[in-house]
PDB file of C-alpha atoms in Angstrom:
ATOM      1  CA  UNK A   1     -14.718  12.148  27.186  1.00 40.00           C
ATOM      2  CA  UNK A   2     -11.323  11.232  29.224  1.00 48.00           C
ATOM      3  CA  UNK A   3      -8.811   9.422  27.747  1.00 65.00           C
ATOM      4  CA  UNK A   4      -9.213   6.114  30.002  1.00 71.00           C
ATOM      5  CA  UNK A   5     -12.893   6.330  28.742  1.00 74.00           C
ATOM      6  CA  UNK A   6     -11.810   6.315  25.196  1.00 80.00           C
ATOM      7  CA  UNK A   7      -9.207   3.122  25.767  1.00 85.00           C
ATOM      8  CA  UNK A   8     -12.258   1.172  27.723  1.00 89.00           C
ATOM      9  CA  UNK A   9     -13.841   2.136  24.594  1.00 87.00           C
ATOM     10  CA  UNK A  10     -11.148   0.969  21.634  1.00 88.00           C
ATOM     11  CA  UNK A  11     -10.132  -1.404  24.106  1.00 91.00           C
ATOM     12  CA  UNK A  12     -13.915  -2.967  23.692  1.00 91.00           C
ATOM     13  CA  UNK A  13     -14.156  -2.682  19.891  1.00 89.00           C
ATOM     14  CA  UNK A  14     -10.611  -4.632  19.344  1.00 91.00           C
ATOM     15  CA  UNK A  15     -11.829  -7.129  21.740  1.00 93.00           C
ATOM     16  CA  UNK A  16     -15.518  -7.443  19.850  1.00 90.00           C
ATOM     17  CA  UNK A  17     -13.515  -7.234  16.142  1.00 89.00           C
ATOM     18  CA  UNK A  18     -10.571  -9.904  16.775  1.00 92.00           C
ATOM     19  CA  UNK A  19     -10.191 -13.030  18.639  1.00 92.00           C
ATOM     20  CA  UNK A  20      -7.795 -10.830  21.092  1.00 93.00           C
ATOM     21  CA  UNK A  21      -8.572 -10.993  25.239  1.00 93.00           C
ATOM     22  CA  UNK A  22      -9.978  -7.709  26.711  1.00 94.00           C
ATOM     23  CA  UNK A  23      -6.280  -8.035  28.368  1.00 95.00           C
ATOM     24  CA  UNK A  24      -4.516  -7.890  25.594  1.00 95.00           C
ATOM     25  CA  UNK A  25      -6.935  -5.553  23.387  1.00 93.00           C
ATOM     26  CA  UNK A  26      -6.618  -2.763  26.641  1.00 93.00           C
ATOM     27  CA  UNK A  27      -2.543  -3.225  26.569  1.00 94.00           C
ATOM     28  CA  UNK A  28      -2.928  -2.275  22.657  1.00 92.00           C
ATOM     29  CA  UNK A  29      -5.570   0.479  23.424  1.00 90.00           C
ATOM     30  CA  UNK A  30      -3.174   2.090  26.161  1.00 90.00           C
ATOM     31  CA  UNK A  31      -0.891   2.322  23.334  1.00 87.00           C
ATOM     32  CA  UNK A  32      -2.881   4.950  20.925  1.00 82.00           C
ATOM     33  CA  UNK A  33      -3.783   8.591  21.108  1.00 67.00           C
ATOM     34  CA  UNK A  34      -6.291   8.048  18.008  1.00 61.00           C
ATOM     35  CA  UNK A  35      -9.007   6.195  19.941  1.00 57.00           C
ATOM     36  CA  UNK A  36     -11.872   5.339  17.918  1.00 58.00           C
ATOM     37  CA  UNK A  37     -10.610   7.558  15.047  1.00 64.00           C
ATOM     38  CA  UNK A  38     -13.117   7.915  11.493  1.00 72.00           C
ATOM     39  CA  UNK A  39     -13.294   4.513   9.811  1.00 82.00           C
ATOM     40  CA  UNK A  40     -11.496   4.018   6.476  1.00 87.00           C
ATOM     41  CA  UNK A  41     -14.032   4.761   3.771  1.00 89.00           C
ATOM     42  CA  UNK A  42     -14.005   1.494   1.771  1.00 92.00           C
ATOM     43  CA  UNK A  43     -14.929   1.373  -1.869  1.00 91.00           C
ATOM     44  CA  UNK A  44     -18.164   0.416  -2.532  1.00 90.00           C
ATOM     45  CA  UNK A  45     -17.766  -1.268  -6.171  1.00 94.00           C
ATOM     46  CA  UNK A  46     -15.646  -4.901  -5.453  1.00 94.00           C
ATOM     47  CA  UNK A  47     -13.435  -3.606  -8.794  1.00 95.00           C
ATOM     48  CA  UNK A  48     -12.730  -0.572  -7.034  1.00 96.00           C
ATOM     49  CA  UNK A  49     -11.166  -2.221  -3.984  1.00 95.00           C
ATOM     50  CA  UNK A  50      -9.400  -5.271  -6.453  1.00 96.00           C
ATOM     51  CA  UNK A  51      -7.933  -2.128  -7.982  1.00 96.00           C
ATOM     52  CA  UNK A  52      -6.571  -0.469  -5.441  1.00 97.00           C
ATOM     53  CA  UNK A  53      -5.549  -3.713  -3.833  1.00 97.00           C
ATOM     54  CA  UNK A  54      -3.125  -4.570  -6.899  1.00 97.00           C
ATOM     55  CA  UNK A  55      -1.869  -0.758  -6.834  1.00 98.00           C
ATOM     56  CA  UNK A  56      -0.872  -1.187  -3.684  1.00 98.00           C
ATOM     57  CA  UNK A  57       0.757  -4.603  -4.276  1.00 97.00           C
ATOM     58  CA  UNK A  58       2.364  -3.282  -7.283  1.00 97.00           C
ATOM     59  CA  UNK A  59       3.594  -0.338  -5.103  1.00 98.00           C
ATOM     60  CA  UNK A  60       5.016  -2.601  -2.338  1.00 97.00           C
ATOM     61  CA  UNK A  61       6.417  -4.762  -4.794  1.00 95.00           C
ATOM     62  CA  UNK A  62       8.194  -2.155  -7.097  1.00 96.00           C
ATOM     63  CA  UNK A  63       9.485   0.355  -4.458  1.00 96.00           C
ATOM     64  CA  UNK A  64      10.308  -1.857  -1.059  1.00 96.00           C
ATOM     65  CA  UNK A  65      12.999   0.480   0.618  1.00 95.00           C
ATOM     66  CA  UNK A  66      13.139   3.331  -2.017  1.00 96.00           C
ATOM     67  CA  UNK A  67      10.860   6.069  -0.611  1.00 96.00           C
ATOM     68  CA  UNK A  68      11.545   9.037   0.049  1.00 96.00           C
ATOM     69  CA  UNK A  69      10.078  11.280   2.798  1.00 96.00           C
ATOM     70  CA  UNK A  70       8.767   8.520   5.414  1.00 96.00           C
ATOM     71  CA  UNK A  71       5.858   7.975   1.924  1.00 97.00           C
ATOM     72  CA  UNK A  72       5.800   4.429   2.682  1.00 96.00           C
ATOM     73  CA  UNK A  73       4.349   3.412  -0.786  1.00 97.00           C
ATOM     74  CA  UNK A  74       4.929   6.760  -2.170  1.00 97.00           C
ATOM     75  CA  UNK A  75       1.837   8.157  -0.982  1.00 97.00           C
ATOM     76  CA  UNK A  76       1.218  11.341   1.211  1.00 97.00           C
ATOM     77  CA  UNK A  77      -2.718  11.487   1.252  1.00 96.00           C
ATOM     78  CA  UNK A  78      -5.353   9.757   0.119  1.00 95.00           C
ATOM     79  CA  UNK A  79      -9.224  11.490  -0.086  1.00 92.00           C
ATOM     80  CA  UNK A  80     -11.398   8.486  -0.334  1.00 79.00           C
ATOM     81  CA  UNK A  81     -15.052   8.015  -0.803  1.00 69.00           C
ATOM     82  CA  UNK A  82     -17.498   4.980  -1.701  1.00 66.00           C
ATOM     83  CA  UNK A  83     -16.928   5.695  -5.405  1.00 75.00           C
ATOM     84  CA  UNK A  84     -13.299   7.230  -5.856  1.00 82.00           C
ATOM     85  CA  UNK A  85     -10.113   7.501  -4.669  1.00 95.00           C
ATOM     86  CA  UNK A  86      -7.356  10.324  -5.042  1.00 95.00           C
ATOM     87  CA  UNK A  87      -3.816  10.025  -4.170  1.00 96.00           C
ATOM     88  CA  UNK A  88      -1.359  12.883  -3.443  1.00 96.00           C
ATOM     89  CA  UNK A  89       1.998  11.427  -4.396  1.00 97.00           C
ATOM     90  CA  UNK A  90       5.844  12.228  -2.954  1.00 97.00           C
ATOM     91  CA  UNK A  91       7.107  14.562  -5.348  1.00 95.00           C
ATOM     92  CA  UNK A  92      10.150  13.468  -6.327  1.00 95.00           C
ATOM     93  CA  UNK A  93       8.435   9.306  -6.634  1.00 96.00           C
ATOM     94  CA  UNK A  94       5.624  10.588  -8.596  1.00 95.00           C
ATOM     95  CA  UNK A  95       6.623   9.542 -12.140  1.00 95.00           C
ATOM     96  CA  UNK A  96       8.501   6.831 -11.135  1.00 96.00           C
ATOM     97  CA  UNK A  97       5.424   5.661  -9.534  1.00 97.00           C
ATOM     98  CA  UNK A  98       3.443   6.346 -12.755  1.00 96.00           C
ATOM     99  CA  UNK A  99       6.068   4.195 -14.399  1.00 96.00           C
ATOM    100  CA  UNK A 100       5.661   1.484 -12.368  1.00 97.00           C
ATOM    101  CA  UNK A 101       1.684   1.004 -12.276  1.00 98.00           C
ATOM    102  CA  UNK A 102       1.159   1.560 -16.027  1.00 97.00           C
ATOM    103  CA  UNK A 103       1.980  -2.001 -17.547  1.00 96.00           C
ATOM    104  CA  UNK A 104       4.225  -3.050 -20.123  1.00 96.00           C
ATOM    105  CA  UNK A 105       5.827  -5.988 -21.206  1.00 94.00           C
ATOM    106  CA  UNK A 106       9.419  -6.534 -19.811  1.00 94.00           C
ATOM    107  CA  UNK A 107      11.494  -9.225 -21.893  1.00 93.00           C
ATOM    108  CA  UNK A 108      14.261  -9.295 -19.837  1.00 92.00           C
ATOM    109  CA  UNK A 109      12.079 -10.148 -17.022  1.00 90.00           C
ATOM    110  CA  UNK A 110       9.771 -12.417 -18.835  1.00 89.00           C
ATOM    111  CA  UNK A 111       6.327 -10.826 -18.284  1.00 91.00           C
ATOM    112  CA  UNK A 112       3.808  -7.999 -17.018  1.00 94.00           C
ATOM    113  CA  UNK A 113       4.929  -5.403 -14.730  1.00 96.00           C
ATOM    114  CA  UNK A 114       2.522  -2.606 -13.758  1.00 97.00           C
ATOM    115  CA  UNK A 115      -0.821  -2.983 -13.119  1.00 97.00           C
ATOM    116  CA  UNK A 116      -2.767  -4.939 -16.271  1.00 95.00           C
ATOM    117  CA  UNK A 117      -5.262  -3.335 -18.254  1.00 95.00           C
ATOM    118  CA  UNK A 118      -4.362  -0.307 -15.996  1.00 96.00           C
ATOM    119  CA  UNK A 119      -4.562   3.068 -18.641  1.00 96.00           C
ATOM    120  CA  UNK A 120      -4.229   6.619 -18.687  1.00 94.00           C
ATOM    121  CA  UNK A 121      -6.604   9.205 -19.182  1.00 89.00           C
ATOM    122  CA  UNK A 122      -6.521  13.459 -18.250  1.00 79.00           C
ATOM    123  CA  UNK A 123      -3.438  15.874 -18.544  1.00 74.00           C
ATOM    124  CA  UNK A 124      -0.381  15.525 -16.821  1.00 70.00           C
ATOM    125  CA  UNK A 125      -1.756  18.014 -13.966  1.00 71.00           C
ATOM    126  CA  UNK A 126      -4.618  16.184 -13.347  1.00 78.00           C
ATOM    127  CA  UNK A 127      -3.645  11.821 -14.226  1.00 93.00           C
ATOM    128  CA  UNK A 128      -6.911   9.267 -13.880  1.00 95.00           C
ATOM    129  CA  UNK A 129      -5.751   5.637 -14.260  1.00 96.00           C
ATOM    130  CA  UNK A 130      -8.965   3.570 -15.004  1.00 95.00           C
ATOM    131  CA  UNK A 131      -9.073   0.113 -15.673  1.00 94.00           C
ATOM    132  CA  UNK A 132      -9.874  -1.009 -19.161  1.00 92.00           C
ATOM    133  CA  UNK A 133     -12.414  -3.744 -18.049  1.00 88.00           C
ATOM    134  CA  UNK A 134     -14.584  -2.015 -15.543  1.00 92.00           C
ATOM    135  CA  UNK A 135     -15.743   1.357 -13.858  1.00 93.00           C
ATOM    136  CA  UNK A 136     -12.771   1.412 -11.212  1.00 95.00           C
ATOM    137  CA  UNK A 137     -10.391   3.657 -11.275  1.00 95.00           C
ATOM    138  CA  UNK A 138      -8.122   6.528  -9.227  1.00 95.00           C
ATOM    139  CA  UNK A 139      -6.936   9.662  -9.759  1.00 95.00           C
ATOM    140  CA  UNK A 140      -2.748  10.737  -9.001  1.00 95.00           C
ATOM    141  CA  UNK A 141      -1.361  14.171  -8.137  1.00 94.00           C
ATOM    142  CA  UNK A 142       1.991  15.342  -7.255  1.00 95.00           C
ATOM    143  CA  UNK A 143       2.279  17.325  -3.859  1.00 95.00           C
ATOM    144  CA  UNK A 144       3.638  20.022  -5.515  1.00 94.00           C
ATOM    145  CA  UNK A 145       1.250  19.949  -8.458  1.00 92.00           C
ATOM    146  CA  UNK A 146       3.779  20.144 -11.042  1.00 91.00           C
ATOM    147  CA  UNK A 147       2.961  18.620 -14.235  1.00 92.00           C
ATOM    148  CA  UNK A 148       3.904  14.332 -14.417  1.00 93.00           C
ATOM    149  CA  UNK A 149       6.229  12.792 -17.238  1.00 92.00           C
ATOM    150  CA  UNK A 150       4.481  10.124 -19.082  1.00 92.00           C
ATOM    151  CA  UNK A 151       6.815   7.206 -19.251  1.00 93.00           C
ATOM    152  CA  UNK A 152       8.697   6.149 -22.067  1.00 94.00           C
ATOM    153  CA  UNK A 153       9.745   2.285 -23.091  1.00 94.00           C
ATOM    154  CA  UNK A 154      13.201   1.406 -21.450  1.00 93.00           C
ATOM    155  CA  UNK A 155      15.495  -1.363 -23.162  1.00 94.00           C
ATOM    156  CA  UNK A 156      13.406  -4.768 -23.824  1.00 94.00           C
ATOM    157  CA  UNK A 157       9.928  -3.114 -22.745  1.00 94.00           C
ATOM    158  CA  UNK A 158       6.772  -2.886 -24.646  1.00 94.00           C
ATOM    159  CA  UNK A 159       4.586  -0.349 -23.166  1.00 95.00           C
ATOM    160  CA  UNK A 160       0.775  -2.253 -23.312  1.00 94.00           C
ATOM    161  CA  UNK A 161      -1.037   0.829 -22.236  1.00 94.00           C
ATOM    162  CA  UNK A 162       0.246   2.602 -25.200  1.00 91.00           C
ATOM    163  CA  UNK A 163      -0.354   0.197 -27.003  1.00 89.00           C
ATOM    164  CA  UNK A 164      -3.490  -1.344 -26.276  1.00 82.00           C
ATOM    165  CA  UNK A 165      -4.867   1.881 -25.478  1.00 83.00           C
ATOM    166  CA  UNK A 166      -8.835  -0.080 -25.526  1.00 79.00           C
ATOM    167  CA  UNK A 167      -8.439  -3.092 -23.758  1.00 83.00           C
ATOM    168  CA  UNK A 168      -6.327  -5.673 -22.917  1.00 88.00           C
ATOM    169  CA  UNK A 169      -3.544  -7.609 -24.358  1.00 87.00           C
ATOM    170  CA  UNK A 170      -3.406 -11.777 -24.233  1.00 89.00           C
ATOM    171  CA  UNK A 171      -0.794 -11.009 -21.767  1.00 89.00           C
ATOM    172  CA  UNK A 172      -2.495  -8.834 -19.569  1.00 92.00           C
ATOM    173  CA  UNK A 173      -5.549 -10.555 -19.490  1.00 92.00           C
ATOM    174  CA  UNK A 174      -3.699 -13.790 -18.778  1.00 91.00           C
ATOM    175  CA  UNK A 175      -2.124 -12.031 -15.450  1.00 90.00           C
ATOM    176  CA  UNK A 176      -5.056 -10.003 -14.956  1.00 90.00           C
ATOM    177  CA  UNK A 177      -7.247 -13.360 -14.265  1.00 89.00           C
ATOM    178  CA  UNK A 178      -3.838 -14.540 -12.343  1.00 89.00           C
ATOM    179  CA  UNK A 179      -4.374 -11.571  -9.765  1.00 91.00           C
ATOM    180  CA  UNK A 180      -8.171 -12.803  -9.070  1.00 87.00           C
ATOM    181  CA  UNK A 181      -6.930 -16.342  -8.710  1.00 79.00           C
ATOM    182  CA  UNK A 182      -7.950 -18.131  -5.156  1.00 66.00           C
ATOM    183  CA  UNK A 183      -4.130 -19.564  -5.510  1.00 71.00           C
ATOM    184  CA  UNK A 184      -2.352 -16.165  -3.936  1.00 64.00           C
ATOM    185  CA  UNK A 185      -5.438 -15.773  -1.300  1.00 69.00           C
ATOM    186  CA  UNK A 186      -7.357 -17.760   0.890  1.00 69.00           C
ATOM    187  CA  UNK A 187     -10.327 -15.269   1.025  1.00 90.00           C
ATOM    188  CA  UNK A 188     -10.413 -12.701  -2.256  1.00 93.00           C
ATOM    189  CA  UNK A 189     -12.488 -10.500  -0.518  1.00 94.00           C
ATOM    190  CA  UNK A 190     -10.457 -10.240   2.612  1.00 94.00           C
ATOM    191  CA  UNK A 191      -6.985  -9.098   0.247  1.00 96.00           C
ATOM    192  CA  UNK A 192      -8.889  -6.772  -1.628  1.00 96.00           C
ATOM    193  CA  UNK A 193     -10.468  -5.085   1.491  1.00 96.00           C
ATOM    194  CA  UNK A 194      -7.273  -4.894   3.396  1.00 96.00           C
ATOM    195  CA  UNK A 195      -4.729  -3.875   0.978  1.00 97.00           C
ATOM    196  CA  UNK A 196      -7.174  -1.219   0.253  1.00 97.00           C
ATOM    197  CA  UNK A 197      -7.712  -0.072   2.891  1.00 96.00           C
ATOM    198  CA  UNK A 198      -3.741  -0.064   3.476  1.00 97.00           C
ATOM    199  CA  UNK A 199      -3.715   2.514   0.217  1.00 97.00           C
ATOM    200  CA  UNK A 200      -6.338   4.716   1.971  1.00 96.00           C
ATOM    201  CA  UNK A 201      -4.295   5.229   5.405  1.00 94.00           C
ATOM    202  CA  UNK A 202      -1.342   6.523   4.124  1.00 95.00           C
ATOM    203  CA  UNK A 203      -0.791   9.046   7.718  1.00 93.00           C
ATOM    204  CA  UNK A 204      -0.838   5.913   9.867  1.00 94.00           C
ATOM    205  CA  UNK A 205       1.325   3.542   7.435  1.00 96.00           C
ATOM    206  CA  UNK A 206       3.586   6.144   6.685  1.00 97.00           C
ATOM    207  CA  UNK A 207       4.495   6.525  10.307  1.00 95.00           C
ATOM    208  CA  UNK A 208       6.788   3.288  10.025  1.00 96.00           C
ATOM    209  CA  UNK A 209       8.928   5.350   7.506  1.00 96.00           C
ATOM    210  CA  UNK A 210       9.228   8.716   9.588  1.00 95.00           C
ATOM    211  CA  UNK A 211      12.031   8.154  11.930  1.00 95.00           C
ATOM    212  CA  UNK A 212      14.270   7.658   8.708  1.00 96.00           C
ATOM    213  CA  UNK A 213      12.526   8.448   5.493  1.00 96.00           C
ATOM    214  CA  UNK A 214      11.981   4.992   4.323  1.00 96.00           C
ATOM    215  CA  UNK A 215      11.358   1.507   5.598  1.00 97.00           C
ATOM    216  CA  UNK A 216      10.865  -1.661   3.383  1.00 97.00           C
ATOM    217  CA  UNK A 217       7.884  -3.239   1.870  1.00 97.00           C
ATOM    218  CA  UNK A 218       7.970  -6.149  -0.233  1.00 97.00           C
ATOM    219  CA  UNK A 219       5.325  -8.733  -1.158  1.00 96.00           C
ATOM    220  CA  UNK A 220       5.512 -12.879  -1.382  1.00 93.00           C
ATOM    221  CA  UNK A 221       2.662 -13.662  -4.045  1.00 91.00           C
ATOM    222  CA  UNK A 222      -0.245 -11.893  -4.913  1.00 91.00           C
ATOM    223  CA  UNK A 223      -1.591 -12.355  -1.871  1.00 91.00           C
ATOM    224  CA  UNK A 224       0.506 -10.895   1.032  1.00 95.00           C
ATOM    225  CA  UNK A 225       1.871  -7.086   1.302  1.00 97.00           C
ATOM    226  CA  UNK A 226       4.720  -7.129   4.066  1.00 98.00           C
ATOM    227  CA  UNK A 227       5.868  -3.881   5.701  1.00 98.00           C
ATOM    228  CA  UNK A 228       8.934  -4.201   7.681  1.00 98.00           C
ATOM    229  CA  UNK A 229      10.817  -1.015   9.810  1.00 98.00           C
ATOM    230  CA  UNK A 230      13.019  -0.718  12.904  1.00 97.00           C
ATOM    231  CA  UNK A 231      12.621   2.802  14.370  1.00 96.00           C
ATOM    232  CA  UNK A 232       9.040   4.329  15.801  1.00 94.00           C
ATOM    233  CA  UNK A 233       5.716   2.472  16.383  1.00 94.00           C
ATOM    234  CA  UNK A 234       5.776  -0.658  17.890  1.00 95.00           C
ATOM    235  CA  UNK A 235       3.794  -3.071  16.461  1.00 96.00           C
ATOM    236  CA  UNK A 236       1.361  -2.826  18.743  1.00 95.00           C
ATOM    237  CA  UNK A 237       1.268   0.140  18.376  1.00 94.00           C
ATOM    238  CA  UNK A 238       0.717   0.633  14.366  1.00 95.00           C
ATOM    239  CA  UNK A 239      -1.889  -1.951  15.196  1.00 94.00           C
ATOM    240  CA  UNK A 240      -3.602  -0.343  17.760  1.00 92.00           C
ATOM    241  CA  UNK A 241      -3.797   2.787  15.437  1.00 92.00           C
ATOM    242  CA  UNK A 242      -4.966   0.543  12.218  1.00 94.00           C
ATOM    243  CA  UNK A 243      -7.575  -1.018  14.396  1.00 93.00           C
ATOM    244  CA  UNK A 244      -8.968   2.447  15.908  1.00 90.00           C
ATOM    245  CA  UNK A 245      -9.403   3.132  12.344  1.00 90.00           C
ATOM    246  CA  UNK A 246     -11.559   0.358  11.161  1.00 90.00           C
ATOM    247  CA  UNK A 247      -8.845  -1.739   9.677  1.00 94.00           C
ATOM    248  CA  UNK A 248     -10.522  -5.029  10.812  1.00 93.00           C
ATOM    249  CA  UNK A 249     -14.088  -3.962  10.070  1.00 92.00           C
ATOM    250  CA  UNK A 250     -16.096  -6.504   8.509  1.00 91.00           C
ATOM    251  CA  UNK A 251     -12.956  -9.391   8.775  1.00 93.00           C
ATOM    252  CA  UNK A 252     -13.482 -12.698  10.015  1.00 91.00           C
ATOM    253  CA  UNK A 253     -13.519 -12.564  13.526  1.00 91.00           C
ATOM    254  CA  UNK A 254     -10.690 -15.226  13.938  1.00 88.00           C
ATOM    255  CA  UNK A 255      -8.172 -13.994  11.306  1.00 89.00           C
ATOM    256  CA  UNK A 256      -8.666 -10.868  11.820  1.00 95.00           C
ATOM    257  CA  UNK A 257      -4.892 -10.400  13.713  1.00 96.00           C
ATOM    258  CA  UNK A 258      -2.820 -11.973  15.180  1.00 95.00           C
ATOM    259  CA  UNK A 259      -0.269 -10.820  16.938  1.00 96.00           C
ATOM    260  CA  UNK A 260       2.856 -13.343  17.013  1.00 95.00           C
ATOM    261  CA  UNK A 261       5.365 -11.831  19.393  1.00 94.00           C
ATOM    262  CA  UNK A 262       6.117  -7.870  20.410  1.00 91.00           C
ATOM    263  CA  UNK A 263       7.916  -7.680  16.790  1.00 96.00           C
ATOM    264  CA  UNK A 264       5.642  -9.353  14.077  1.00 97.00           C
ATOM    265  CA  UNK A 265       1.620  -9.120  13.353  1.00 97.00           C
ATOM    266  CA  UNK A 266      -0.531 -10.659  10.688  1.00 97.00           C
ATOM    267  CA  UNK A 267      -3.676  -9.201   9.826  1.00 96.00           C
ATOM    268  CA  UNK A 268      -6.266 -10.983   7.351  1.00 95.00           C
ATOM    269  CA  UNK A 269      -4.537 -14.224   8.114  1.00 91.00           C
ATOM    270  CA  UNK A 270      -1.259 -13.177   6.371  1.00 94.00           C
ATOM    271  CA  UNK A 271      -2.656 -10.860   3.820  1.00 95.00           C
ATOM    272  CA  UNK A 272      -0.884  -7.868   5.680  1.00 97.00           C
ATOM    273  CA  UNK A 273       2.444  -9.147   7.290  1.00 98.00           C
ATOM    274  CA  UNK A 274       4.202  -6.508  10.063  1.00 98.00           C
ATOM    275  CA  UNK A 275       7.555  -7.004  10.956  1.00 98.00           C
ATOM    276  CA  UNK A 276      10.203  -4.487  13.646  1.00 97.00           C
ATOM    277  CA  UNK A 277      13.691  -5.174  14.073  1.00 96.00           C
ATOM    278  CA  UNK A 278      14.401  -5.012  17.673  1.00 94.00           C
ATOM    279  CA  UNK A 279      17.177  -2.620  17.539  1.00 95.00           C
ATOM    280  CA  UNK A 280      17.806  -0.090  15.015  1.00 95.00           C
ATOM    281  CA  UNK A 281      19.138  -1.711  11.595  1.00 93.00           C
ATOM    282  CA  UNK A 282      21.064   1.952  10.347  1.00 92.00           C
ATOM    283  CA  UNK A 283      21.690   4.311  13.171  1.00 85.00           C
ATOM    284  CA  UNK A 284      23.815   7.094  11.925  1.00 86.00           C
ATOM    285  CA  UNK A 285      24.073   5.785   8.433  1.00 91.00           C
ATOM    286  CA  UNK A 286      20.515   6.191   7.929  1.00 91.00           C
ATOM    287  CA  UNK A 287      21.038   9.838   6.441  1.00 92.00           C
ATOM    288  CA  UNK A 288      23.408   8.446   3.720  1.00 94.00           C
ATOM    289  CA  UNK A 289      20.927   5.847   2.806  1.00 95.00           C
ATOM    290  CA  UNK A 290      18.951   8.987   2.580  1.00 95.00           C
ATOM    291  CA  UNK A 291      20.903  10.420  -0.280  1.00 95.00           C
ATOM    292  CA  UNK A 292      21.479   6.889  -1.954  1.00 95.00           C
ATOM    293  CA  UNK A 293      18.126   7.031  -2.694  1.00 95.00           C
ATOM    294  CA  UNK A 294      17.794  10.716  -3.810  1.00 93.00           C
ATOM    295  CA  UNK A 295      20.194   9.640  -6.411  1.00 92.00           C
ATOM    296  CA  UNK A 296      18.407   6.809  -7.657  1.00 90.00           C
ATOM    297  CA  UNK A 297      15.520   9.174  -8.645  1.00 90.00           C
ATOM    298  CA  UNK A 298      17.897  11.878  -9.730  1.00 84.00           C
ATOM    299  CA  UNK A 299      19.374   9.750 -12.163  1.00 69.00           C
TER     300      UNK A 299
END
């Protein structure tokens, strides 16, 4: 099929999926090589996808312009099904990752960090984090296979999963039933979906951390995930790609994204916030940011 085919084609789906014009869905279109790529395989099981929707908050959250590698939220590959969900990790991230989703009890910061009633099951070749409270759960590697640290309790921490090894602790369950709270969210099922989904793409979300190794993702409440960058895909662009992947399937038509000016994007109606600088925010400094961060995990 030619390429102009294959636009007309993503070109018609954007347009059928969003509130977009067939003007302004072909400009986006134009702007992809990926037309019409395989749909994100979406969990099945609603805990599944609240799961990986708080992992990915958690990630966004904890890590915001600390990657390494362009792995926007630390992430290299994801193989997905219905049921389950594996994640290859960036090397060098990979137990500071672990560190960060397990939850413990900070007192210096007054509460839960981590994921709660998120625990620990397997060898540290092969790491399964399940949920304590349901069937969901997801399964961590290291791309170079080398065996994970468990964490250990820093200064003024308390590590629940340790712990609590069986269920949950009055804390956790306290900002566990915080996280499913219509208060962060005005549509549950739209949050978990998307930031899901975000988890799953890791090749096209990573692309706004290529051109220097990292970019900067932070979140507002529990429910928004904001990914900001200056260098590489437009916008457009990254939402041209999301979109040829499914990334609006089964969203309200209406909410589904809107695009504010040729720098910013909302998708969900906020839940997933995308921001560009128009000009380049390190240019030849961006190498010693680069090593900065090395250091940070080095350390």
């Amino acid at each position: 099929m030619s390429s102009s085919r294959n636009s007309n084609r993503l070109a018609k789906k954007i347009r059928n999926q969003t509130s977009l014009t067939l003007s302004t869905a072909s400009r986006l279109a134009r702007q992809t090589n990926v037309y019409l790529g395989s749909s994100i395989a979406d969990a099945a099981d609603p805990h599944q996808r609240r799961l990986e929707a708080h992992v990915a908050h958690v990630l966004a959250s904890s890590f915001q312009d600390r990657q390494l590698n362009g792995a926007l939220l630390g992430v290299r590959e994801a193989g997905s099904d219905s049921q389950s969900l594996e994640l290859t990790l960036e090397s060098d991230m990979a137990d500071e990752i672990l560190r960060e989703l397990l939850p413990r009890f900070d007192h210096f910061y007054g509460g839960i960090r981590g994921v709660p009633g998120l625990r620990i099951r397997g060898n540290r070749e092969h790491v399964v984090l399940h949920d304590a409270l349901s069937p969901a759960q997801l399964t961590v590697t290291p791309a170079d296979h080398r065996r994970m640290r468990l964490p250990s309790a820093r200064e003024g921490e308390v590590l629940l999963w340790k712990r609590v090894p069986g269920g949950l602790s009055h804390d956790e369950r306290q900002e566990a039933e915080e996280w499913v709270d219509s208060k962060g969210s005005a549509n549950l099922r739209v949050r978990d979906l998307l930031m899901s989904r975000i988890l799953r793409c890791p090749r096209l979300v990573n692309r706004t951390a290529e051109p220097h190794g990292f970019a900067n993702c932070y979140t507002h409440h529990s429910g928004d995930l904001v990914i900001e960058w200056c260098c590489g895909d437009t916008v457009e662009t990254l939402c041209a790609n999301l979109l040829a992947h499914g990334i609006a399937d089964g969203l309200p038509q209406g909410n589904a994204i809107q695009l504010l000016s040729r720098h910013s994007a909302h998708l969900g109606d906020r839940t997933v916030i995308l921001n560009r600088h128009s000009s380049c925010q390190y240019s030849n400094e961006a190498q010693e940011v680069v090593e900065y961060i090395k250091k940070g995990y080095d350390s």
